Coordinates of C-alpha atoms in Angstrom, one line a residue:
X1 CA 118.9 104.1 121.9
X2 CA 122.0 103.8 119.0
X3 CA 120.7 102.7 115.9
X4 CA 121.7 99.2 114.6
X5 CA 124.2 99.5 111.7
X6 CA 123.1 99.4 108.5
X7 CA 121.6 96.1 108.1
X8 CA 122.3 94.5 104.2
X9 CA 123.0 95.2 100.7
X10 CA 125.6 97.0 99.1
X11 CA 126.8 100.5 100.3
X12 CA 127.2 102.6 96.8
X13 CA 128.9 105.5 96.4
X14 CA 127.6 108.0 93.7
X15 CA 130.0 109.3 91.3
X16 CA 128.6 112.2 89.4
X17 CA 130.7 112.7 86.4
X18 CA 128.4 116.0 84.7
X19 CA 130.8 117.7 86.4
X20 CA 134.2 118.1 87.6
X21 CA 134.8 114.5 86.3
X22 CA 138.3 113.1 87.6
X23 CA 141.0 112.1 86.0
X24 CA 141.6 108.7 85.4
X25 CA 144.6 107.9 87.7
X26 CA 142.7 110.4 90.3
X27 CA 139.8 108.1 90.0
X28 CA 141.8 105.1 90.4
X29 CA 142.8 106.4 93.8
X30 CA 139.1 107.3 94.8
X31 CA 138.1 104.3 93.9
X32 CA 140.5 102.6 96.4
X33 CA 140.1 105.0 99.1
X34 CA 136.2 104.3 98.7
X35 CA 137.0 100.6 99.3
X36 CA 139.4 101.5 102.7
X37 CA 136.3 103.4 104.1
X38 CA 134.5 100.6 103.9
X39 CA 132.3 101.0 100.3
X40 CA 131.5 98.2 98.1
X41 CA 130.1 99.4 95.1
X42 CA 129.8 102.4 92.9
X43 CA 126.3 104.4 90.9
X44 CA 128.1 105.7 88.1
X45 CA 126.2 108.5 86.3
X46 CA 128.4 109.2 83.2
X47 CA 126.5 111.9 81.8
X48 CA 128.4 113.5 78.6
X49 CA 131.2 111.7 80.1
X50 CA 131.1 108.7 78.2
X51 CA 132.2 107.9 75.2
X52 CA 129.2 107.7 72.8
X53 CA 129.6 107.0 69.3
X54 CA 127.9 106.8 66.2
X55 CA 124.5 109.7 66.1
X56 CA 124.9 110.2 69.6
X57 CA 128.3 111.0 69.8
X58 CA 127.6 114.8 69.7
X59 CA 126.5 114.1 73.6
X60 CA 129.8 114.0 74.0
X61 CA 131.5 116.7 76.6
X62 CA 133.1 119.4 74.9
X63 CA 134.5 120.9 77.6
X64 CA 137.2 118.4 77.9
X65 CA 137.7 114.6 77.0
X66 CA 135.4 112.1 77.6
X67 CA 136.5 109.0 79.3
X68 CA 137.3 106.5 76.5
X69 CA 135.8 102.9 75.8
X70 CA 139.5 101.9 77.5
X71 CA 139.2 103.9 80.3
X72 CA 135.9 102.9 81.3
X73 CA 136.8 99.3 81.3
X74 CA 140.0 100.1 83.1
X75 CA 137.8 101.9 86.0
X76 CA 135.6 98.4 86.2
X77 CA 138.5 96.0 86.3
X78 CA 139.6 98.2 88.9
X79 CA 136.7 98.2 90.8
X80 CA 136.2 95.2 90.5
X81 CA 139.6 94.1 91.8
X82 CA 138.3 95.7 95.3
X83 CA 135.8 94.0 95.5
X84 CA 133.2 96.8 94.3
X85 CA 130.4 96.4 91.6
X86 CA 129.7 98.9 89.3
X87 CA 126.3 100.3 88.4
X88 CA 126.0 102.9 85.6
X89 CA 123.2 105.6 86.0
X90 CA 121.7 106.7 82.7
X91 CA 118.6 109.1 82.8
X92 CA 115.8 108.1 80.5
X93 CA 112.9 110.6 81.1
X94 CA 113.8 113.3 83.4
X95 CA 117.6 115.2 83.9
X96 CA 118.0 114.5 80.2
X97 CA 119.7 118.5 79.9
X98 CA 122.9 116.9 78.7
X99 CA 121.1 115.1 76.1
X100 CA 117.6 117.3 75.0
X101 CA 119.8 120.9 74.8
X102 CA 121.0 119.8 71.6
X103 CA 119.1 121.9 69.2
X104 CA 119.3 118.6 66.9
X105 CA 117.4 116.8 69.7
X106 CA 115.2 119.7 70.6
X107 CA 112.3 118.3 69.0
X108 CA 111.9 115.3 71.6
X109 CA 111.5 118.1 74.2
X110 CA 108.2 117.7 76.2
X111 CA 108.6 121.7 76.3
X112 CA 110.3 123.8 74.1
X113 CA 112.0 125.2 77.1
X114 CA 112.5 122.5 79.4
X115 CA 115.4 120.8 78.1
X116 CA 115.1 118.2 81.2
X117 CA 112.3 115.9 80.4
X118 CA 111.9 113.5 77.1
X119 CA 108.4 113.5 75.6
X120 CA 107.0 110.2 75.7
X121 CA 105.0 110.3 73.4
X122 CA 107.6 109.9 70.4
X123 CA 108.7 106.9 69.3
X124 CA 112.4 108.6 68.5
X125 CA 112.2 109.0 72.1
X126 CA 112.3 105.2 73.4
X127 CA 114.8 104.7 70.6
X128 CA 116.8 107.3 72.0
X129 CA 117.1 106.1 75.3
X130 CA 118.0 102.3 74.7
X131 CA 120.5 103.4 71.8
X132 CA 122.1 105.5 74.7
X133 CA 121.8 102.0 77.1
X134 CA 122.5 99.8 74.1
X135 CA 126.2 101.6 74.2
X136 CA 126.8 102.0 78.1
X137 CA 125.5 98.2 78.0
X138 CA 128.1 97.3 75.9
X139 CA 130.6 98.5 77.6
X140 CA 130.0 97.2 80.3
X141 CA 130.6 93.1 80.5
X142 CA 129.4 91.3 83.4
X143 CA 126.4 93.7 83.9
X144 CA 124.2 92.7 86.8
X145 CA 122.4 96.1 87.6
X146 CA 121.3 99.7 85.8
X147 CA 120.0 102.6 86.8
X148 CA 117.4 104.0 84.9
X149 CA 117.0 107.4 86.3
X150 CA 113.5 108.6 86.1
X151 CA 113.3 111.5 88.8
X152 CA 112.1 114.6 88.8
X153 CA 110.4 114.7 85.8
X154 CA 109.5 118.2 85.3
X155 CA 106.8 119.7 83.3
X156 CA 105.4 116.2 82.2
X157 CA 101.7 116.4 80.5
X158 CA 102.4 120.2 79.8
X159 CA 103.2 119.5 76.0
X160 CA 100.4 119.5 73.0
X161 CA 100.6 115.7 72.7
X162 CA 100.6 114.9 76.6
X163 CA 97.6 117.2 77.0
X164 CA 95.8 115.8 74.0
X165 CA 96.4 112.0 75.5
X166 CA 95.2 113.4 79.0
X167 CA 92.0 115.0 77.7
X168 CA 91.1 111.4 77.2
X169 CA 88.7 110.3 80.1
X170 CA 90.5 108.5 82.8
X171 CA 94.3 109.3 81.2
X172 CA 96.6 110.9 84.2
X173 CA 100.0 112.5 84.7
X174 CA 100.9 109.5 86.9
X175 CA 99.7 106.9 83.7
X176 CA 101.8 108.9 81.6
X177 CA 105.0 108.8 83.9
X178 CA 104.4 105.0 84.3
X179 CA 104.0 104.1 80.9
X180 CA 107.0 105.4 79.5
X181 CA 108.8 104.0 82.0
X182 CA 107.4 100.8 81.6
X183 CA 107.9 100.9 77.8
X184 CA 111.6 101.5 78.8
X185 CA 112.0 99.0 81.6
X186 CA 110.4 96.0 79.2
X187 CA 112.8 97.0 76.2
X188 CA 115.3 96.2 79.0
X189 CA 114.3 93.0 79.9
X190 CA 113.8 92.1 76.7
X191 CA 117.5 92.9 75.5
X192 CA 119.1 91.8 78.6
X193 CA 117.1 89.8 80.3
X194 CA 119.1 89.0 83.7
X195 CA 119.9 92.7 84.3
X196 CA 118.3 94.4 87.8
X197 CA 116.8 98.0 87.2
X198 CA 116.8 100.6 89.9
X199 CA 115.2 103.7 88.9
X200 CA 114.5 106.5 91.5
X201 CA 111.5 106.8 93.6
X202 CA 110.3 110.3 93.9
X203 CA 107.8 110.7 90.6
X204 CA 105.9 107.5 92.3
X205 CA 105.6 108.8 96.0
X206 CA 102.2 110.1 95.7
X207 CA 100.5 107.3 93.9
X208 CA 98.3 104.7 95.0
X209 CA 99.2 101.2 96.0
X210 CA 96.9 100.1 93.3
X211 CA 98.0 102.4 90.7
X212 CA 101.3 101.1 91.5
X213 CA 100.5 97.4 91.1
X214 CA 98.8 97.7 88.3
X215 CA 101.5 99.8 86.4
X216 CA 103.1 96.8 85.1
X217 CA 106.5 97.7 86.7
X218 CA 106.2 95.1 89.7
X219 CA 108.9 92.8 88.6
X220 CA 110.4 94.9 86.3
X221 CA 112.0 97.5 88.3
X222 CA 113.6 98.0 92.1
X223 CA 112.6 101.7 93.1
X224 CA 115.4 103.3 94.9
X225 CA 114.2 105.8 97.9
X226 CA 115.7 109.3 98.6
X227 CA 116.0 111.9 100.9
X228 CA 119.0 113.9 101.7
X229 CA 117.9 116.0 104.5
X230 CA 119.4 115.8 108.2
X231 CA 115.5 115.7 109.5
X232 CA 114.3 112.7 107.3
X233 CA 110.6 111.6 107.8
X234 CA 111.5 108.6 109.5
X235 CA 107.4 107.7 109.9
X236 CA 106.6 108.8 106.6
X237 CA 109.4 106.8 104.2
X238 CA 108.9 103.6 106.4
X239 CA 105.3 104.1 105.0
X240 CA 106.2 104.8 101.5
X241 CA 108.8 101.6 101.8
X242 CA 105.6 99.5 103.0
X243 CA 103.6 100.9 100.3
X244 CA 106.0 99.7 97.6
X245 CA 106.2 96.4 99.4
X246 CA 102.7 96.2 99.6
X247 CA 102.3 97.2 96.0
X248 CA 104.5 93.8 94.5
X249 CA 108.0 95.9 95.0
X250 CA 109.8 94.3 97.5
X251 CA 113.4 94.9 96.5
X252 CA 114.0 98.3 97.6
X253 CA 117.1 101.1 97.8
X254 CA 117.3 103.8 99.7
X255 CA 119.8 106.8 98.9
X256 CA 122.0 109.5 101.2
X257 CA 124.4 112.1 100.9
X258 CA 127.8 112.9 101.2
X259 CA 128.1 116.1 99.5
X260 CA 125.8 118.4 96.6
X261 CA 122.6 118.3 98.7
X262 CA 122.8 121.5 100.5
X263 CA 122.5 124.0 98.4
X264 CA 123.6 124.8 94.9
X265 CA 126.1 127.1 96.1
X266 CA 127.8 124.9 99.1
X267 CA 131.4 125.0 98.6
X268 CA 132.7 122.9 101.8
X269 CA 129.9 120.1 103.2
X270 CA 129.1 120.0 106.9
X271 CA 130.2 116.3 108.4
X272 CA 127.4 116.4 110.7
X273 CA 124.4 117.3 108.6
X274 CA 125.1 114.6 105.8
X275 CA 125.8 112.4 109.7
X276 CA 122.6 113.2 110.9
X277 CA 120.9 112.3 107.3
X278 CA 122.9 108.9 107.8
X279 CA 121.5 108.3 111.0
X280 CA 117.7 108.9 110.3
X281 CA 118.4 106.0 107.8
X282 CA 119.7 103.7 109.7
X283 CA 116.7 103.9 111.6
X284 CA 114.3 103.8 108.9
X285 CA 116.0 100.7 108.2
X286 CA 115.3 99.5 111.9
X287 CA 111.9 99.9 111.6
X288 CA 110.8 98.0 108.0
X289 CA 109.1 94.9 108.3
X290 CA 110.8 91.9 107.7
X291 CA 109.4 91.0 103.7
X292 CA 111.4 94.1 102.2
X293 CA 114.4 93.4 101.3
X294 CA 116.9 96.6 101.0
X295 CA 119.3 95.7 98.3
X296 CA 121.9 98.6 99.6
X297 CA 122.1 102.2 100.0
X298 CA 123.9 104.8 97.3
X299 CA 125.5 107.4 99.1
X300 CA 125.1 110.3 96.3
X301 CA 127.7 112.8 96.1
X302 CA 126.4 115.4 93.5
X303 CA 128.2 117.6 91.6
X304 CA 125.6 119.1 89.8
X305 CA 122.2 119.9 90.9
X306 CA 121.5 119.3 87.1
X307 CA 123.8 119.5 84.0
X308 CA 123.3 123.7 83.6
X309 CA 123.9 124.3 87.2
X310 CA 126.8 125.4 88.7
X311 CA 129.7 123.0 90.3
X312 CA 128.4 121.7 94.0
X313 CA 131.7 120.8 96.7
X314 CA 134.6 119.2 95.1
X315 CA 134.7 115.5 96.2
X316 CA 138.3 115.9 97.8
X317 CA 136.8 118.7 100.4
X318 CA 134.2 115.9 101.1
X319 CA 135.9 113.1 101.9
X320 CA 135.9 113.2 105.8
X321 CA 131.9 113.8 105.0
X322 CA 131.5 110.7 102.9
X323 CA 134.3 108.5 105.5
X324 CA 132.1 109.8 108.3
X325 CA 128.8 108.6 106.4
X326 CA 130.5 105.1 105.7
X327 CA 131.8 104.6 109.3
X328 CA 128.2 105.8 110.5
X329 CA 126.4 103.1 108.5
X330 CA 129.0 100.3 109.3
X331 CA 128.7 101.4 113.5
X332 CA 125.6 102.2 113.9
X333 CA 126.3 105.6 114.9
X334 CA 129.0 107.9 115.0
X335 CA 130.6 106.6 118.1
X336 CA 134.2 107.5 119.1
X337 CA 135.3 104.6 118.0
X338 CA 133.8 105.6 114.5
X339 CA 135.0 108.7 114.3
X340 CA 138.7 107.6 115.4
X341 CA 138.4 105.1 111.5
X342 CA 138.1 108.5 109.8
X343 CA 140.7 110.3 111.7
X344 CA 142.7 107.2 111.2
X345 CA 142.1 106.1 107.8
X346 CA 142.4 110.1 106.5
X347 CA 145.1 111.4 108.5
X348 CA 142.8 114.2 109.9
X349 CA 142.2 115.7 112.9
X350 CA 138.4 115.9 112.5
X351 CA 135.5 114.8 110.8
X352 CA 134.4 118.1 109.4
X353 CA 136.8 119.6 106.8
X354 CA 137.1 123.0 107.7
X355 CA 139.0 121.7 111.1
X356 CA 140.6 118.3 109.7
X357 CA 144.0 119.9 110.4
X358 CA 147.1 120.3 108.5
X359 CA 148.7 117.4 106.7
X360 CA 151.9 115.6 108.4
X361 CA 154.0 112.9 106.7
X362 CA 153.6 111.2 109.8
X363 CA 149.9 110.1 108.9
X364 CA 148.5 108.6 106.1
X365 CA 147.0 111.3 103.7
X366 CA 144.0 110.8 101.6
X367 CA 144.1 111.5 97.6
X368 CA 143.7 115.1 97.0
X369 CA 144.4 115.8 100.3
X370 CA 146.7 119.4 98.9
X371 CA 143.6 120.4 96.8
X372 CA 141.1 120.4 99.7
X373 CA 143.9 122.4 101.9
X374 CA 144.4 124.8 99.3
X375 CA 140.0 125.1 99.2
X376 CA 139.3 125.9 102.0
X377 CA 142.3 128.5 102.6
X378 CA 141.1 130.2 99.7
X379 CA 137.4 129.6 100.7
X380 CA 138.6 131.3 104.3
X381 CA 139.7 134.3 102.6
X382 CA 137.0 134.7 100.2
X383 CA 134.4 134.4 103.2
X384 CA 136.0 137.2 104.8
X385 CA 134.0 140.3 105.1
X386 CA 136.5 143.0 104.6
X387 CA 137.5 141.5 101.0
X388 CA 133.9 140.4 100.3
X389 CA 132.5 143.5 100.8
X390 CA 135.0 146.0 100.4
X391 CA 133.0 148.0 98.2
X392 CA 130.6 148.3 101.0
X393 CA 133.2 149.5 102.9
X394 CA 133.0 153.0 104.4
X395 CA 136.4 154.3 102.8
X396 CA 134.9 153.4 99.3
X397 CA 131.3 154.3 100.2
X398 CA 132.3 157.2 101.4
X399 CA 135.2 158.7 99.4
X400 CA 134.8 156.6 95.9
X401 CA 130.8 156.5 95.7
X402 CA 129.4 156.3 92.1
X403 CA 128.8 160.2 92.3
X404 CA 132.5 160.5 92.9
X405 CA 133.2 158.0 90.2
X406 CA 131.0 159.1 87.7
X407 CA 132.3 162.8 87.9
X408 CA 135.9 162.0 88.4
X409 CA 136.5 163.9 91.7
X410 CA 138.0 162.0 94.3
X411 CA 141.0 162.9 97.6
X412 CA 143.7 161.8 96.4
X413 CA 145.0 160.9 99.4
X414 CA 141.7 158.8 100.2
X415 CA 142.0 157.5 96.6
X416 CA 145.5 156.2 97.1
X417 CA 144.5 154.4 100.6
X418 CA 142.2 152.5 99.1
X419 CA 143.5 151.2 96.1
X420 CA 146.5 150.1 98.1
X421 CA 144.1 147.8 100.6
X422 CA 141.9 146.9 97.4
X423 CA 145.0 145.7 95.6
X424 CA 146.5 144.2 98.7
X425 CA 143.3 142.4 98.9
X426 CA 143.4 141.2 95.8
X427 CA 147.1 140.1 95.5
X428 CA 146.1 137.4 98.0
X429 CA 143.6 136.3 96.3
X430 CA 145.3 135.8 93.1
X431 CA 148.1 134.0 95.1
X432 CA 145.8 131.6 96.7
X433 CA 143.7 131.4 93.3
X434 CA 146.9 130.1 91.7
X435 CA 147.8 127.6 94.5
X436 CA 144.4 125.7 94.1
X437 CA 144.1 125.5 90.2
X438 CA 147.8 124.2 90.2
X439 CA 146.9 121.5 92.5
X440 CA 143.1 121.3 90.4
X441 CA 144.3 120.8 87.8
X442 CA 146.7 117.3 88.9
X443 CA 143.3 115.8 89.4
X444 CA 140.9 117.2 87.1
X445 CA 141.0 119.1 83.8
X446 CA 141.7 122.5 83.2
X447 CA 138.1 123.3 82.3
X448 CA 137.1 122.1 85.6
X449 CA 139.7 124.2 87.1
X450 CA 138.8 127.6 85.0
X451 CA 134.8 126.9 86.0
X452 CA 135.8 126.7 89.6
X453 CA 137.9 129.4 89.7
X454 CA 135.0 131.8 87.8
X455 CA 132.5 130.5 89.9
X456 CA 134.1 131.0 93.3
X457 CA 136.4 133.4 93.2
X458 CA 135.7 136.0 90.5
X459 CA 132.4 137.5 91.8
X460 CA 134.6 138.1 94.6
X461 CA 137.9 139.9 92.4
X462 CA 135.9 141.5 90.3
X463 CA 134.8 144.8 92.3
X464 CA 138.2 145.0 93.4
X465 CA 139.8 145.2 90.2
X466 CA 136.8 147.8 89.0
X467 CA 137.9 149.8 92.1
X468 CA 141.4 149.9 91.5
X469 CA 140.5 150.9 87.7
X470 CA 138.3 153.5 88.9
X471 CA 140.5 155.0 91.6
X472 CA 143.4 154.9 88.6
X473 CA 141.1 157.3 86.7
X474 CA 139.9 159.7 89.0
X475 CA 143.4 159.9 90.9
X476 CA 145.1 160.4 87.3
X477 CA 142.2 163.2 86.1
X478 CA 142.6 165.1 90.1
X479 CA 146.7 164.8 89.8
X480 CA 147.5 165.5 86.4

């Protein structure tokens, strides 16, 4: 039986700004295309993408420039003009990396070497976290809701002070998550009373329902469900919905994917897994009792796994993904007449990217539609074997081994065949290297570009170029 579509609330999509952030008149353009596919509302996590000021401002991005306090306002009246609210996502225990690495900082570590997670314990700490909300507060007038973070929260009651406090009898790693962010969620109310705060749900999954009431967060906070995976539990988070409902929370999110749930190293998404993750949803949504009462769904789009990791798929290569997701929660399912919005609304052929077709001036095209071409030609070549694993190859194995490299002896003739296919190889890659960061770097900024570019396509130039400076050598020293 089809599922029903997605039944109330606001459908969010994540922007995750800790990397690859847009450019501002890109991110104009996403923002409206995110409206056409049928979004109405955006989870903003800013990251060291915002423009901080005062002692925080060295959490400012580096890499490039931050948004400023004008652009920011100019991406909310802009939402806002389609009809989309705007929730900002600040972390205030756990993913703090772009925060706690800062050797100034280092000291409100719960670990020395987990720069992730904030120790509680410090009062520094609390007065961190609602300087850092005190700012993205302020600029952002008209505030209804903010997300607080709060997941994975790694290593917690491993410091000196957290196992001091838990050598008390009856003190827990669960009391200690829920009084911090308690201590954080009251500060809240208390500076802005009428805000909403969603935090994530995952550090709470395993505790009781009286734990839970009696945290003093029933009221306070909305927890915000996730799971990414095409095979969701569809049993199991029903249960943990009820549980929160039973426990005082009845005004619950749930959270998807469109894109960066994978794995860290996914370059183009696959439609139909983030469809199938969309689709266990829907009936998990189906199947709550009637006192719940979802207030939406954030379709996250990672771009980070954390703020140290590498770049996850670039949102242009995941738009048919994330216009697929959309048209899946607004049908139902994704029925023909589903999947013929996204070919419509996109101007592609198909839902999944790697077969959406060449562009036409006939039919609309979507914003960054030359970038995501120019991906996954590139990503087509460097998935080939013969240039991935040329060194593998026989003709190298066999006639430029590290024997023959180390003492210089090498046939000529065998030397010459291969450099010519190794710089063949390589010629094409630099040419369709050069094609995607011009086009990169219209949307995003050259850093963005230059990461890309070393994470993807290096590892696979770099043995070619050794081998053509090898075989230079040892043809030179058997010649000469």
């Amino acid at each position: 039986m089809d599922s029903l579509p997605w039944p109330q609330g606001k459908k969010l999509v994540h922007l995750d700004l800790k990397g690859a952030p847009p450019r501002v008149e890109y991110l104009h353009q996403l923002i409206e295309c995110f409206s056409i596919l049928g979004a109405d509302g955006l989870l903003v996590e800013y990251e060291d993408m915002f423009p901080y000021e005062g002692d925080l401002k060295l959490l400012q991005a580096s890499a490039q420039p931050v948004y400023s306090p004008g652009e920011v306002l100019s991406l909310q009246r802009f939402a806002a003009a389609k009809g989309m609210e705007v929730i900002p996502l600040v972390q205030t225990f756990g993913h703090m990396e772009f925060v706690l690495k800062h050797k100034s900082l280092a000291e409100l570590r719960e670990m020395p070497h987990c720069v992730g997670t904030l120790n509680p314990h410090k009062e520094e700490s609390l007065r961190l976290v609602m300087e850092m909300l005190r700012q993205v507060v302020a600029l952002h007038p008209g505030l209804n809701t903010l997300h607080i973070g709060a997941d994975e929260v790694y290593m917690l009651g491993e410091g000196e002070t957290s196992k001091q406090w838990l050598a008390s009898q009856g003190h827990t790693v669960e009391q200690l998550f829920l009084s911090h962010v308690t201590k954080v969620a009251k500060a809240i109310k208390e500076a802005w009373p009428h805000l909403n705060i969603v935090m994530w749900d995952d550090m709470m999954r395993e505790m009781s329902q009286e734990m839970l009431t009696a945290s003093g967060l029933v009221g306070l906070v909305q927890p915000m469900l996730w799971d990414y995976t095409p095979n969701l539990d569809v049993e199991k988070t029903v249960s943990l919905l009820e549980k929160y409902h039973t426990a005082g929370m009845s005004e619950l999110w749930a959270a998807s994917s469109f894109k960066g749930s994978t794995s860290v190293v996914t370059n183009v998404p696959r439609t139909q897994r983030h469809v199938e993750n969309h689709l266990q949803w829907l009936k998990v949504a189906a199947s709550i009792s009637s006192g719940i009462k979802l207030k939406g769904i954030a379709i996250t789009g990672w771009q980070r796994y954390d703020h140290l990791s590498v770049l996850c798929e670039l949102i242009p290569v995941a738009l048919p993904s994330l216009a697929a997701c959309l048209q899946t929660l607004i049908h139902g399912q994704l029925s023909t007449e589903a999947e013929g919005q996204v070919t419509k609304l996109l101007g592609v052929s198909s839902v999944e990217a790697e077969a959406m077709g060449s562009v036409s001036s006939a039919v609309p095209s979507f914003p960054g539609r030359k970038l995501a071409e120019s991906v996954l030609e590139l990503n087509i070549l460097l998935d080939t074997e013969d240039i991935r694993f040329f060194e593998n190859s026989m003709f190298v194995r066999g006639w430029l081994s590290h024997h023959h490299r180390e003492k210089k002896t090498v046939n000529p003739l065998m030397g010459v065949q291969i450099h010519n296919q190794a710089s063949m190889y390589l010629t094409t890659l630099q040419e369709k290297a050069e094609a995607v960061r011009e086009e990169m770097v219209l949307l995003y900024p050259e850093a963005t570009a230059q990461e890309w570019l070393e994470e993807h396509v290096q590892p696979v130039m770099a043995p070619l170029k050794r081998i053509l400076d090898d075989v230079a050598v040892c043809v030179k020293d058997m010649v000469s």
